[in-house]
Amino acid sequence: MSPLHSYSIFFSIFLTIFLQSSTTSSQSNLCRSSCGDIPINYPFAIDDGCGSPYYRHMLICSDNNTKLELRTPSGKYPVKSISYSDPHLLVADPFMWNCQDRDNFRPTRSFSIDSSTHFTVSPQNDYLFFNCNTDKVIVEPKPLFCERFPDRCDSSCDSSSYLCRHLPGCGSALGSRVSCCSYYPKATQSLRLMLQNCATYTSVYWRSSGVENAPYDQFPEYGIRVDFEYPVTMKCLLCQETTKGGGVCGFDTRTRGFLCLCKQGNVTTYCKDPNLIKHKRIGAVAGTVTAVSAAGAIGVAGGVFWYLRKVRAKAPVTCGVQTNENRIF
């Protein structure tokens, strides 16, 4: 192997090691724990590489860290709250009907969730549809209709529902010319079909009152409840254990492999692992090289080229008719 080839290999290895050591780490203190007044805990995150990869890029925090939104195939929706004890998000849809609209129905869109994610639309939601085409939609009082046609009961839209008679927050905001019925779509497709034959709709979520021994333990509130799953693993539990360093569960953005994010760097076990505690940076999450690192790489590259040129100039020429003046180094 020629000296020139050896020096080239040496330079490539050196530059690769340097660039890898200069990558930016995503450590636990870079994972924001809130957006506005909503806490952001595992499995969620608003910074890439934090939380669970199952929910990567699903939540967005904007407007100077004050506005939290859920991203779905049908659009972005403001998040009103997140419950981690009863795992769900409560989101709002500005396009849905509200009390201020009264009988001024605006064009709307159907809410949908990607079925391949770990999100599901909660069965605790009730949907109210207004001014539906009775030639296309079964609009009848459900108890009576179910007695007559039990096999078609699920496909009917209940015009005598409690929510239609007691619209949350606004009582009887609709006039006598407006019809209302309550229906729970079994799938996103049925929701879209209903909207094709109804003027508009809204979603009502039954929220727990949180008061023990209350006459009514739930009350209706406008919004869409979206349930989520906890993809908890033993690695994550070990990482979060305070006696093990109290790390933050995250992942490598390139491989999606688990990482425990610590103040001193990222590890694959836990922050106080004696085998890894001496390493300040293991498994960087983000692979972007900073401008300072790039400049340093250029400086080091220049130094290596100078060194190789100096050494190569002293080496005897054994190939061709090159001279010290026309060689590359």
mmCIF file of C-alpha atoms in Angstrom:
data_model
loop_
_atom_site.group_PDB
_atom_site.id
_atom_site.type_symbol
_atom_site.label_atom_id
_atom_site.label_comp_id
_atom_site.label_asym_id
_atom_site.label_seq_id
_atom_site.Cartn_x
_atom_site.Cartn_y
_atom_site.Cartn_z
ATOM 1 C CA MET A 1 0.000 0.000 0.000
ATOM 2 C CA SER A 2 1.413 3.397 -0.977
ATOM 3 C CA PRO A 3 2.110 6.035 1.699
ATOM 4 C CA LEU A 4 -0.369 8.365 -0.025
ATOM 5 C CA HIS A 5 -3.156 5.802 0.284
ATOM 6 C CA SER A 6 -2.321 5.163 3.945
ATOM 7 C CA TYR A 7 -2.419 8.866 4.721
ATOM 8 C CA SER A 8 -5.803 9.181 2.967
ATOM 9 C CA ILE A 9 -7.272 6.375 5.069
ATOM 10 C CA PHE A 10 -5.847 7.943 8.224
ATOM 11 C CA PHE A 11 -7.343 11.304 7.336
ATOM 12 C CA SER A 12 -10.810 9.818 6.594
ATOM 13 C CA ILE A 13 -10.913 7.952 9.910
ATOM 14 C CA PHE A 14 -9.725 10.993 11.834
ATOM 15 C CA LEU A 15 -12.290 13.295 10.235
ATOM 16 C CA THR A 16 -15.134 10.827 10.838
ATOM 17 C CA ILE A 17 -14.271 10.495 14.535
ATOM 18 C CA PHE A 18 -14.041 14.253 14.868
ATOM 19 C CA LEU A 19 -17.408 14.886 13.255
ATOM 20 C CA GLN A 20 -19.108 12.232 15.368
ATOM 21 C CA SER A 21 -17.723 13.729 18.551
ATOM 22 C CA SER A 22 -18.925 17.175 17.463
ATOM 23 C CA THR A 23 -22.602 16.281 17.032
ATOM 24 C CA THR A 24 -25.172 18.012 19.181
ATOM 25 C CA SER A 25 -26.609 15.999 22.087
ATOM 26 C CA SER A 26 -30.297 16.165 23.034
ATOM 27 C CA GLN A 27 -30.089 15.912 26.794
ATOM 28 C CA SER A 28 -32.845 15.865 29.393
ATOM 29 C CA ASN A 29 -32.537 19.587 30.099
ATOM 30 C CA LEU A 30 -33.382 20.222 26.420
ATOM 31 C CA CYS A 31 -36.689 18.337 26.648
ATOM 32 C CA ARG A 32 -39.372 20.893 27.453
ATOM 33 C CA SER A 33 -41.715 19.712 30.207
ATOM 34 C CA SER A 34 -44.644 21.995 29.409
ATOM 35 C CA CYS A 35 -46.337 24.006 26.686
ATOM 36 C CA GLY A 36 -48.258 26.897 28.152
ATOM 37 C CA ASP A 37 -49.925 25.501 31.285
ATOM 38 C CA ILE A 38 -50.139 21.929 29.938
ATOM 39 C CA PRO A 39 -47.495 19.520 31.337
ATOM 40 C CA ILE A 40 -45.632 17.438 28.753
ATOM 41 C CA ASN A 41 -44.638 14.070 30.216
ATOM 42 C CA TYR A 42 -43.742 10.658 28.803
ATOM 43 C CA PRO A 43 -44.874 9.285 26.374
ATOM 44 C CA PHE A 44 -45.319 12.714 24.787
ATOM 45 C CA ALA A 45 -42.733 15.303 23.794
ATOM 46 C CA ILE A 46 -42.499 18.511 21.806
ATOM 47 C CA ASP A 47 -38.760 18.205 21.132
ATOM 48 C CA ASP A 48 -37.497 15.564 18.720
ATOM 49 C CA GLY A 49 -35.723 12.662 20.417
ATOM 50 C CA CYS A 50 -37.694 13.063 23.655
ATOM 51 C CA GLY A 51 -40.587 10.868 24.787
ATOM 52 C CA SER A 52 -41.712 7.809 22.843
ATOM 53 C CA PRO A 53 -41.083 7.454 19.096
ATOM 54 C CA TYR A 54 -44.710 6.258 18.787
ATOM 55 C CA TYR A 55 -45.820 9.870 19.260
ATOM 56 C CA ARG A 56 -43.029 11.563 17.332
ATOM 57 C CA HIS A 57 -44.120 14.850 15.691
ATOM 58 C CA MET A 58 -47.712 14.365 16.912
ATOM 59 C CA LEU A 59 -47.692 17.337 19.289
ATOM 60 C CA ILE A 60 -46.650 20.840 18.235
ATOM 61 C CA CYS A 61 -45.885 23.732 20.582
ATOM 62 C CA SER A 62 -45.968 27.184 18.962
ATOM 63 C CA ASP A 63 -46.612 30.864 19.723
ATOM 64 C CA ASN A 64 -43.610 31.224 22.043
ATOM 65 C CA ASN A 65 -44.233 27.928 23.839
ATOM 66 C CA THR A 66 -47.872 28.773 24.691
ATOM 67 C CA LYS A 67 -50.021 26.921 22.121
ATOM 68 C CA LEU A 68 -50.162 23.112 22.047
ATOM 69 C CA GLU A 69 -51.701 21.359 19.033
ATOM 70 C CA LEU A 70 -52.362 17.763 18.003
ATOM 71 C CA ARG A 71 -51.487 16.872 14.417
ATOM 72 C CA THR A 72 -53.904 14.453 12.669
ATOM 73 C CA PRO A 73 -54.692 13.565 9.037
ATOM 74 C CA SER A 74 -57.598 16.043 9.093
ATOM 75 C CA GLY A 75 -55.554 18.977 10.413
ATOM 76 C CA LYS A 76 -54.091 20.512 13.570
ATOM 77 C CA TYR A 77 -56.268 20.896 16.655
ATOM 78 C CA PRO A 78 -55.699 22.913 19.862
ATOM 79 C CA VAL A 79 -55.148 20.699 22.913
ATOM 80 C CA LYS A 80 -57.190 21.851 25.910
ATOM 81 C CA SER A 81 -55.737 19.406 28.444
ATOM 82 C CA ILE A 82 -53.858 16.117 28.906
ATOM 83 C CA SER A 83 -54.628 13.533 31.585
ATOM 84 C CA TYR A 84 -51.877 11.032 32.380
ATOM 85 C CA SER A 85 -53.759 9.186 35.138
ATOM 86 C CA ASP A 86 -56.752 8.548 32.847
ATOM 87 C CA PRO A 87 -54.769 8.554 29.586
ATOM 88 C CA HIS A 88 -56.447 10.947 27.158
ATOM 89 C CA LEU A 89 -56.197 14.323 25.482
ATOM 90 C CA LEU A 90 -59.074 16.758 25.185
ATOM 91 C CA VAL A 91 -58.860 18.683 21.922
ATOM 92 C CA ALA A 92 -60.998 21.420 20.418
ATOM 93 C CA ASP A 93 -62.079 21.811 16.810
ATOM 94 C CA PRO A 94 -62.620 25.480 15.899
ATOM 95 C CA PHE A 95 -64.646 24.370 12.854
ATOM 96 C CA MET A 96 -67.271 22.548 14.915
ATOM 97 C CA TRP A 97 -70.541 24.196 15.893
ATOM 98 C CA ASN A 98 -70.577 26.178 19.158
ATOM 99 C CA CYS A 99 -73.172 28.113 21.120
ATOM 100 C CA GLN A 100 -72.170 31.432 19.577
ATOM 101 C CA ASP A 101 -73.029 30.121 16.102
ATOM 102 C CA ARG A 102 -76.672 29.478 17.041
ATOM 103 C CA ASP A 103 -78.368 28.657 13.714
ATOM 104 C CA ASN A 104 -75.580 30.160 11.594
ATOM 105 C CA PHE A 105 -74.043 26.914 10.389
ATOM 106 C CA ARG A 106 -70.525 27.195 8.974
ATOM 107 C CA PRO A 107 -68.747 24.755 6.653
ATOM 108 C CA THR A 108 -66.870 22.185 8.703
ATOM 109 C CA ARG A 109 -64.590 19.176 8.307
ATOM 110 C CA SER A 110 -64.717 15.727 9.861
ATOM 111 C CA PHE A 111 -62.243 14.953 12.631
ATOM 112 C CA SER A 112 -60.094 11.865 12.036
ATOM 113 C CA ILE A 113 -57.252 9.959 13.699
ATOM 114 C CA ASP A 114 -54.698 7.814 11.892
ATOM 115 C CA SER A 115 -55.599 4.228 12.825
ATOM 116 C CA SER A 116 -51.932 3.197 12.638
ATOM 117 C CA THR A 117 -51.032 5.402 15.633
ATOM 118 C CA HIS A 118 -51.516 4.692 19.334
ATOM 119 C CA PHE A 119 -54.351 7.256 19.462
ATOM 120 C CA THR A 120 -58.050 6.344 19.368
ATOM 121 C CA VAL A 121 -61.187 8.482 19.398
ATOM 122 C CA SER A 122 -62.812 7.793 22.761
ATOM 123 C CA PRO A 123 -66.241 6.083 22.916
ATOM 124 C CA GLN A 124 -67.088 8.651 25.599
ATOM 125 C CA ASN A 125 -67.661 11.252 22.883
ATOM 126 C CA ASP A 126 -71.179 12.067 21.705
ATOM 127 C CA TYR A 127 -71.721 13.761 18.345
ATOM 128 C CA LEU A 128 -74.615 16.107 17.655
ATOM 129 C CA PHE A 129 -75.694 16.630 14.046
ATOM 130 C CA PHE A 130 -77.867 19.500 12.903
ATOM 131 C CA ASN A 131 -80.385 19.821 10.063
ATOM 132 C CA CYS A 132 -79.791 16.386 8.559
ATOM 133 C CA ASN A 133 -81.486 15.247 5.362
ATOM 134 C CA THR A 134 -84.177 12.838 6.611
ATOM 135 C CA ASP A 135 -84.260 11.137 3.209
ATOM 136 C CA LYS A 136 -80.654 10.064 3.682
ATOM 137 C CA VAL A 137 -80.322 9.841 7.490
ATOM 138 C CA ILE A 138 -82.575 8.003 9.966
ATOM 139 C CA VAL A 139 -83.588 10.798 12.362
ATOM 140 C CA GLU A 140 -86.021 9.436 14.952
ATOM 141 C CA PRO A 141 -86.338 9.154 18.733
ATOM 142 C CA LYS A 142 -83.996 6.268 19.422
ATOM 143 C CA PRO A 143 -85.943 4.321 22.100
ATOM 144 C CA LEU A 144 -89.013 4.026 19.899
ATOM 145 C CA PHE A 145 -87.017 3.305 16.774
ATOM 146 C CA CYS A 146 -84.932 0.633 18.510
ATOM 147 C CA GLU A 147 -88.070 -1.136 19.679
ATOM 148 C CA ARG A 148 -89.417 -1.266 16.122
ATOM 149 C CA PHE A 149 -86.126 -1.917 14.315
ATOM 150 C CA PRO A 150 -83.583 -3.353 16.766
ATOM 151 C CA ASP A 151 -81.323 -4.515 13.939
ATOM 152 C CA ARG A 152 -81.015 -0.919 12.647
ATOM 153 C CA CYS A 153 -80.838 0.793 16.033
ATOM 154 C CA ASP A 154 -77.125 1.639 15.806
ATOM 155 C CA SER A 155 -77.594 3.412 12.471
ATOM 156 C CA SER A 156 -80.213 5.851 13.746
ATOM 157 C CA CYS A 157 -79.581 9.425 14.871
ATOM 158 C CA ASP A 158 -81.471 10.059 18.133
ATOM 159 C CA SER A 159 -83.598 13.214 17.863
ATOM 160 C CA SER A 160 -84.792 12.948 21.466
ATOM 161 C CA SER A 161 -81.367 12.778 23.115
ATOM 162 C CA TYR A 162 -80.662 14.556 26.370
ATOM 163 C CA LEU A 163 -77.895 16.620 24.787
ATOM 164 C CA CYS A 164 -80.146 17.916 21.999
ATOM 165 C CA ARG A 165 -82.668 19.034 24.605
ATOM 166 C CA HIS A 166 -79.986 20.480 26.896
ATOM 167 C CA LEU A 167 -77.182 21.841 24.756
ATOM 168 C CA PRO A 168 -74.127 22.175 27.049
ATOM 169 C CA GLY A 169 -73.437 25.764 28.018
ATOM 170 C CA CYS A 170 -76.228 27.337 26.014
ATOM 171 C CA GLY A 171 -79.490 25.554 26.785
ATOM 172 C CA SER A 172 -81.902 25.919 23.879
ATOM 173 C CA ALA A 173 -79.697 28.010 21.588
ATOM 174 C CA LEU A 174 -81.326 26.575 18.468
ATOM 175 C CA GLY A 175 -84.661 27.671 17.120
ATOM 176 C CA SER A 176 -87.589 25.433 16.269
ATOM 177 C CA ARG A 177 -86.558 25.361 12.599
ATOM 178 C CA VAL A 178 -83.314 23.539 13.429
ATOM 179 C CA SER A 179 -83.277 19.797 13.980
ATOM 180 C CA CYS A 180 -80.733 18.037 16.186
ATOM 181 C CA CYS A 181 -79.868 14.377 16.689
ATOM 182 C CA SER A 182 -77.195 12.440 18.566
ATOM 183 C CA TYR A 183 -75.149 9.744 16.880
ATOM 184 C CA TYR A 184 -71.848 8.002 17.561
ATOM 185 C CA PRO A 185 -70.040 7.090 14.313
ATOM 186 C CA LYS A 186 -68.448 3.665 14.339
ATOM 187 C CA ALA A 187 -65.673 4.820 12.012
ATOM 188 C CA THR A 188 -64.249 7.941 10.391
ATOM 189 C CA GLN A 189 -65.980 7.022 7.136
ATOM 190 C CA SER A 190 -69.429 7.076 8.757
ATOM 191 C CA LEU A 191 -68.654 10.497 10.240
ATOM 192 C CA ARG A 192 -67.842 11.834 6.778
ATOM 193 C CA LEU A 193 -71.035 10.332 5.349
ATOM 194 C CA MET A 194 -73.112 11.955 8.076
ATOM 195 C CA LEU A 195 -71.579 15.346 7.335
ATOM 196 C CA GLN A 196 -72.429 14.957 3.664
ATOM 197 C CA ASN A 197 -76.098 14.862 4.652
ATOM 198 C CA CYS A 198 -76.145 17.228 7.649
ATOM 199 C CA ALA A 199 -75.527 20.982 7.897
ATOM 200 C CA THR A 200 -72.881 20.735 10.624
ATOM 201 C CA TYR A 201 -71.968 18.866 13.811
ATOM 202 C CA THR A 202 -70.235 19.172 17.164
ATOM 203 C CA SER A 203 -68.630 16.818 19.679
ATOM 204 C CA VAL A 204 -69.473 16.581 23.372
ATOM 205 C CA TYR A 205 -67.218 14.830 25.854
ATOM 206 C CA TRP A 206 -68.446 13.621 29.239
ATOM 207 C CA ARG A 207 -65.978 14.957 31.800
ATOM 208 C CA SER A 208 -65.726 13.557 35.314
ATOM 209 C CA SER A 209 -66.788 16.058 37.964
ATOM 210 C CA GLY A 210 -64.053 14.884 40.328
ATOM 211 C CA VAL A 211 -66.423 15.279 43.289
ATOM 212 C CA GLU A 212 -67.096 12.179 45.374
ATOM 213 C CA ASN A 213 -70.688 11.306 46.266
ATOM 214 C CA ALA A 214 -71.996 13.969 43.885
ATOM 215 C CA PRO A 215 -75.498 13.420 42.435
ATOM 216 C CA TYR A 216 -73.995 13.527 38.938
ATOM 217 C CA ASP A 217 -70.407 12.353 38.528
ATOM 218 C CA GLN A 218 -70.082 13.546 34.907
ATOM 219 C CA PHE A 219 -71.014 16.659 32.998
ATOM 220 C CA PRO A 220 -70.978 17.418 29.258
ATOM 221 C CA GLU A 221 -68.350 19.691 27.734
ATOM 222 C CA TYR A 222 -67.575 20.570 24.126
ATOM 223 C CA GLY A 223 -64.458 18.899 22.805
ATOM 224 C CA ILE A 224 -63.075 15.632 21.463
ATOM 225 C CA ARG A 225 -61.605 13.102 23.817
ATOM 226 C CA VAL A 226 -58.685 11.204 22.254
ATOM 227 C CA ASP A 227 -57.386 8.212 24.224
ATOM 228 C CA PHE A 228 -53.732 7.142 24.073
ATOM 229 C CA GLU A 229 -51.637 4.165 25.150
ATOM 230 C CA TYR A 230 -48.636 4.103 27.483
ATOM 231 C CA PRO A 231 -45.806 2.241 25.691
ATOM 232 C CA VAL A 232 -43.888 1.788 28.949
ATOM 233 C CA THR A 233 -40.824 -0.469 28.847
ATOM 234 C CA MET A 234 -38.507 -1.734 31.560
ATOM 235 C CA LYS A 235 -35.720 0.384 30.073
ATOM 236 C CA CYS A 236 -37.827 3.515 30.442
ATOM 237 C CA LEU A 237 -38.841 2.679 34.027
ATOM 238 C CA LEU A 238 -35.187 2.073 34.935
ATOM 239 C CA CYS A 239 -34.167 5.328 33.282
ATOM 240 C CA GLN A 240 -36.786 7.323 35.200
ATOM 241 C CA GLU A 241 -35.948 5.731 38.567
ATOM 242 C CA THR A 242 -34.652 8.532 40.817
ATOM 243 C CA THR A 243 -32.128 6.274 42.561
ATOM 244 C CA LYS A 244 -30.683 5.492 39.110
ATOM 245 C CA GLY A 245 -30.255 9.139 38.207
ATOM 246 C CA GLY A 246 -33.777 10.227 37.277
ATOM 247 C CA GLY A 247 -33.265 10.388 33.522
ATOM 248 C CA VAL A 248 -35.773 11.237 30.805
ATOM 249 C CA CYS A 249 -36.922 8.570 28.337
ATOM 250 C CA GLY A 250 -36.073 9.377 24.726
ATOM 251 C CA PHE A 251 -34.864 7.817 21.498
ATOM 252 C CA ASP A 252 -32.253 8.078 18.775
ATOM 253 C CA THR A 253 -33.812 10.059 15.924
ATOM 254 C CA ARG A 254 -31.929 8.014 13.329
ATOM 255 C CA THR A 255 -32.515 4.462 14.596
ATOM 256 C CA ARG A 256 -35.533 5.106 16.896
ATOM 257 C CA GLY A 257 -33.693 2.998 19.486
ATOM 258 C CA PHE A 258 -34.209 3.751 23.182
ATOM 259 C CA LEU A 259 -32.043 6.354 24.909
ATOM 260 C CA CYS A 260 -32.000 7.523 28.515
ATOM 261 C CA LEU A 261 -31.436 11.283 28.374
ATOM 262 C CA CYS A 262 -29.214 12.522 31.194
ATOM 263 C CA LYS A 263 -27.647 15.862 32.051
ATOM 264 C CA GLN A 264 -24.169 14.508 31.293
ATOM 265 C CA GLY A 265 -25.233 12.944 27.996
ATOM 266 C CA ASN A 266 -27.334 10.142 26.562
ATOM 267 C CA VAL A 267 -26.987 6.469 27.486
ATOM 268 C CA THR A 268 -28.802 3.254 26.647
ATOM 269 C CA THR A 269 -29.325 2.146 30.254
ATOM 270 C CA TYR A 270 -29.634 4.673 33.117
ATOM 271 C CA CYS A 271 -27.853 7.843 34.152
ATOM 272 C CA LYS A 272 -25.822 6.356 37.019
ATOM 273 C CA ASP A 273 -24.678 3.247 35.179
ATOM 274 C CA PRO A 274 -21.074 2.811 36.465
ATOM 275 C CA ASN A 275 -20.013 1.398 33.093
ATOM 276 C CA LEU A 276 -21.142 4.498 31.238
ATOM 277 C CA ILE A 277 -20.987 7.373 33.723
ATOM 278 C CA LYS A 278 -17.494 8.326 32.585
ATOM 279 C CA HIS A 279 -18.653 8.882 29.024
ATOM 280 C CA LYS A 280 -20.048 12.355 28.612
ATOM 281 C CA ARG A 281 -21.673 11.804 25.240
ATOM 282 C CA ILE A 282 -22.982 8.420 24.139
ATOM 283 C CA GLY A 283 -25.475 7.962 21.326
ATOM 284 C CA ALA A 284 -26.228 11.486 20.203
ATOM 285 C CA VAL A 285 -29.870 12.026 19.293
ATOM 286 C CA ALA A 286 -29.509 14.870 16.850
ATOM 287 C CA GLY A 287 -26.903 14.544 14.090
ATOM 288 C CA THR A 288 -26.531 18.171 13.107
ATOM 289 C CA VAL A 289 -23.018 19.590 13.206
ATOM 290 C CA THR A 290 -22.793 23.108 14.566
ATOM 291 C CA ALA A 291 -21.070 25.913 12.690
ATOM 292 C CA VAL A 292 -18.340 25.950 15.303
ATOM 293 C CA SER A 293 -17.770 22.204 14.873
ATOM 294 C CA ALA A 294 -17.685 22.584 11.107
ATOM 295 C CA ALA A 295 -15.108 25.337 11.401
ATOM 296 C CA GLY A 296 -13.096 23.171 13.759
ATOM 297 C CA ALA A 297 -13.259 20.290 11.287
ATOM 298 C CA ILE A 298 -11.904 22.548 8.550
ATOM 299 C CA GLY A 299 -9.081 23.673 10.823
ATOM 300 C CA VAL A 300 -8.194 20.120 11.763
ATOM 301 C CA ALA A 301 -8.399 19.048 8.118
ATOM 302 C CA GLY A 302 -5.976 21.839 7.201
ATOM 303 C CA GLY A 303 -3.607 20.725 9.918
ATOM 304 C CA VAL A 304 -3.707 17.110 8.771
ATOM 305 C CA PHE A 305 -3.064 18.128 5.152
ATOM 306 C CA TRP A 306 -0.074 20.237 6.260
ATOM 307 C CA TYR A 307 1.321 17.354 8.269
ATOM 308 C CA LEU A 308 0.865 14.831 5.470
ATOM 309 C CA ARG A 309 2.466 17.195 2.966
ATOM 310 C CA LYS A 310 5.468 17.690 5.199
ATOM 311 C CA VAL A 311 5.926 13.943 5.747
ATOM 312 C CA ARG A 312 5.249 13.046 2.132
ATOM 313 C CA ALA A 313 7.811 15.565 0.864
ATOM 314 C CA LYS A 314 10.558 13.654 2.681
ATOM 315 C CA ALA A 315 9.516 10.288 1.272
ATOM 316 C CA PRO A 316 11.409 8.971 -1.743
ATOM 317 C CA VAL A 317 9.626 8.970 -5.105
ATOM 318 C CA THR A 318 9.293 5.363 -6.212
ATOM 319 C CA CYS A 319 6.587 5.638 -8.889
ATOM 320 C CA GLY A 320 6.674 7.258 -12.334
ATOM 321 C CA VAL A 321 8.719 10.357 -13.018
ATOM 322 C CA GLN A 322 7.156 12.673 -10.414
ATOM 323 C CA THR A 323 9.246 15.320 -8.758
ATOM 324 C CA ASN A 324 8.784 17.125 -5.499
ATOM 325 C CA GLU A 325 7.342 20.041 -7.456
ATOM 326 C CA ASN A 326 4.521 18.308 -9.333
ATOM 327 C CA ARG A 327 3.282 15.846 -6.711
ATOM 328 C CA ILE A 328 -0.098 16.258 -5.051
ATOM 329 C CA PHE A 329 1.542 16.450 -1.603
#
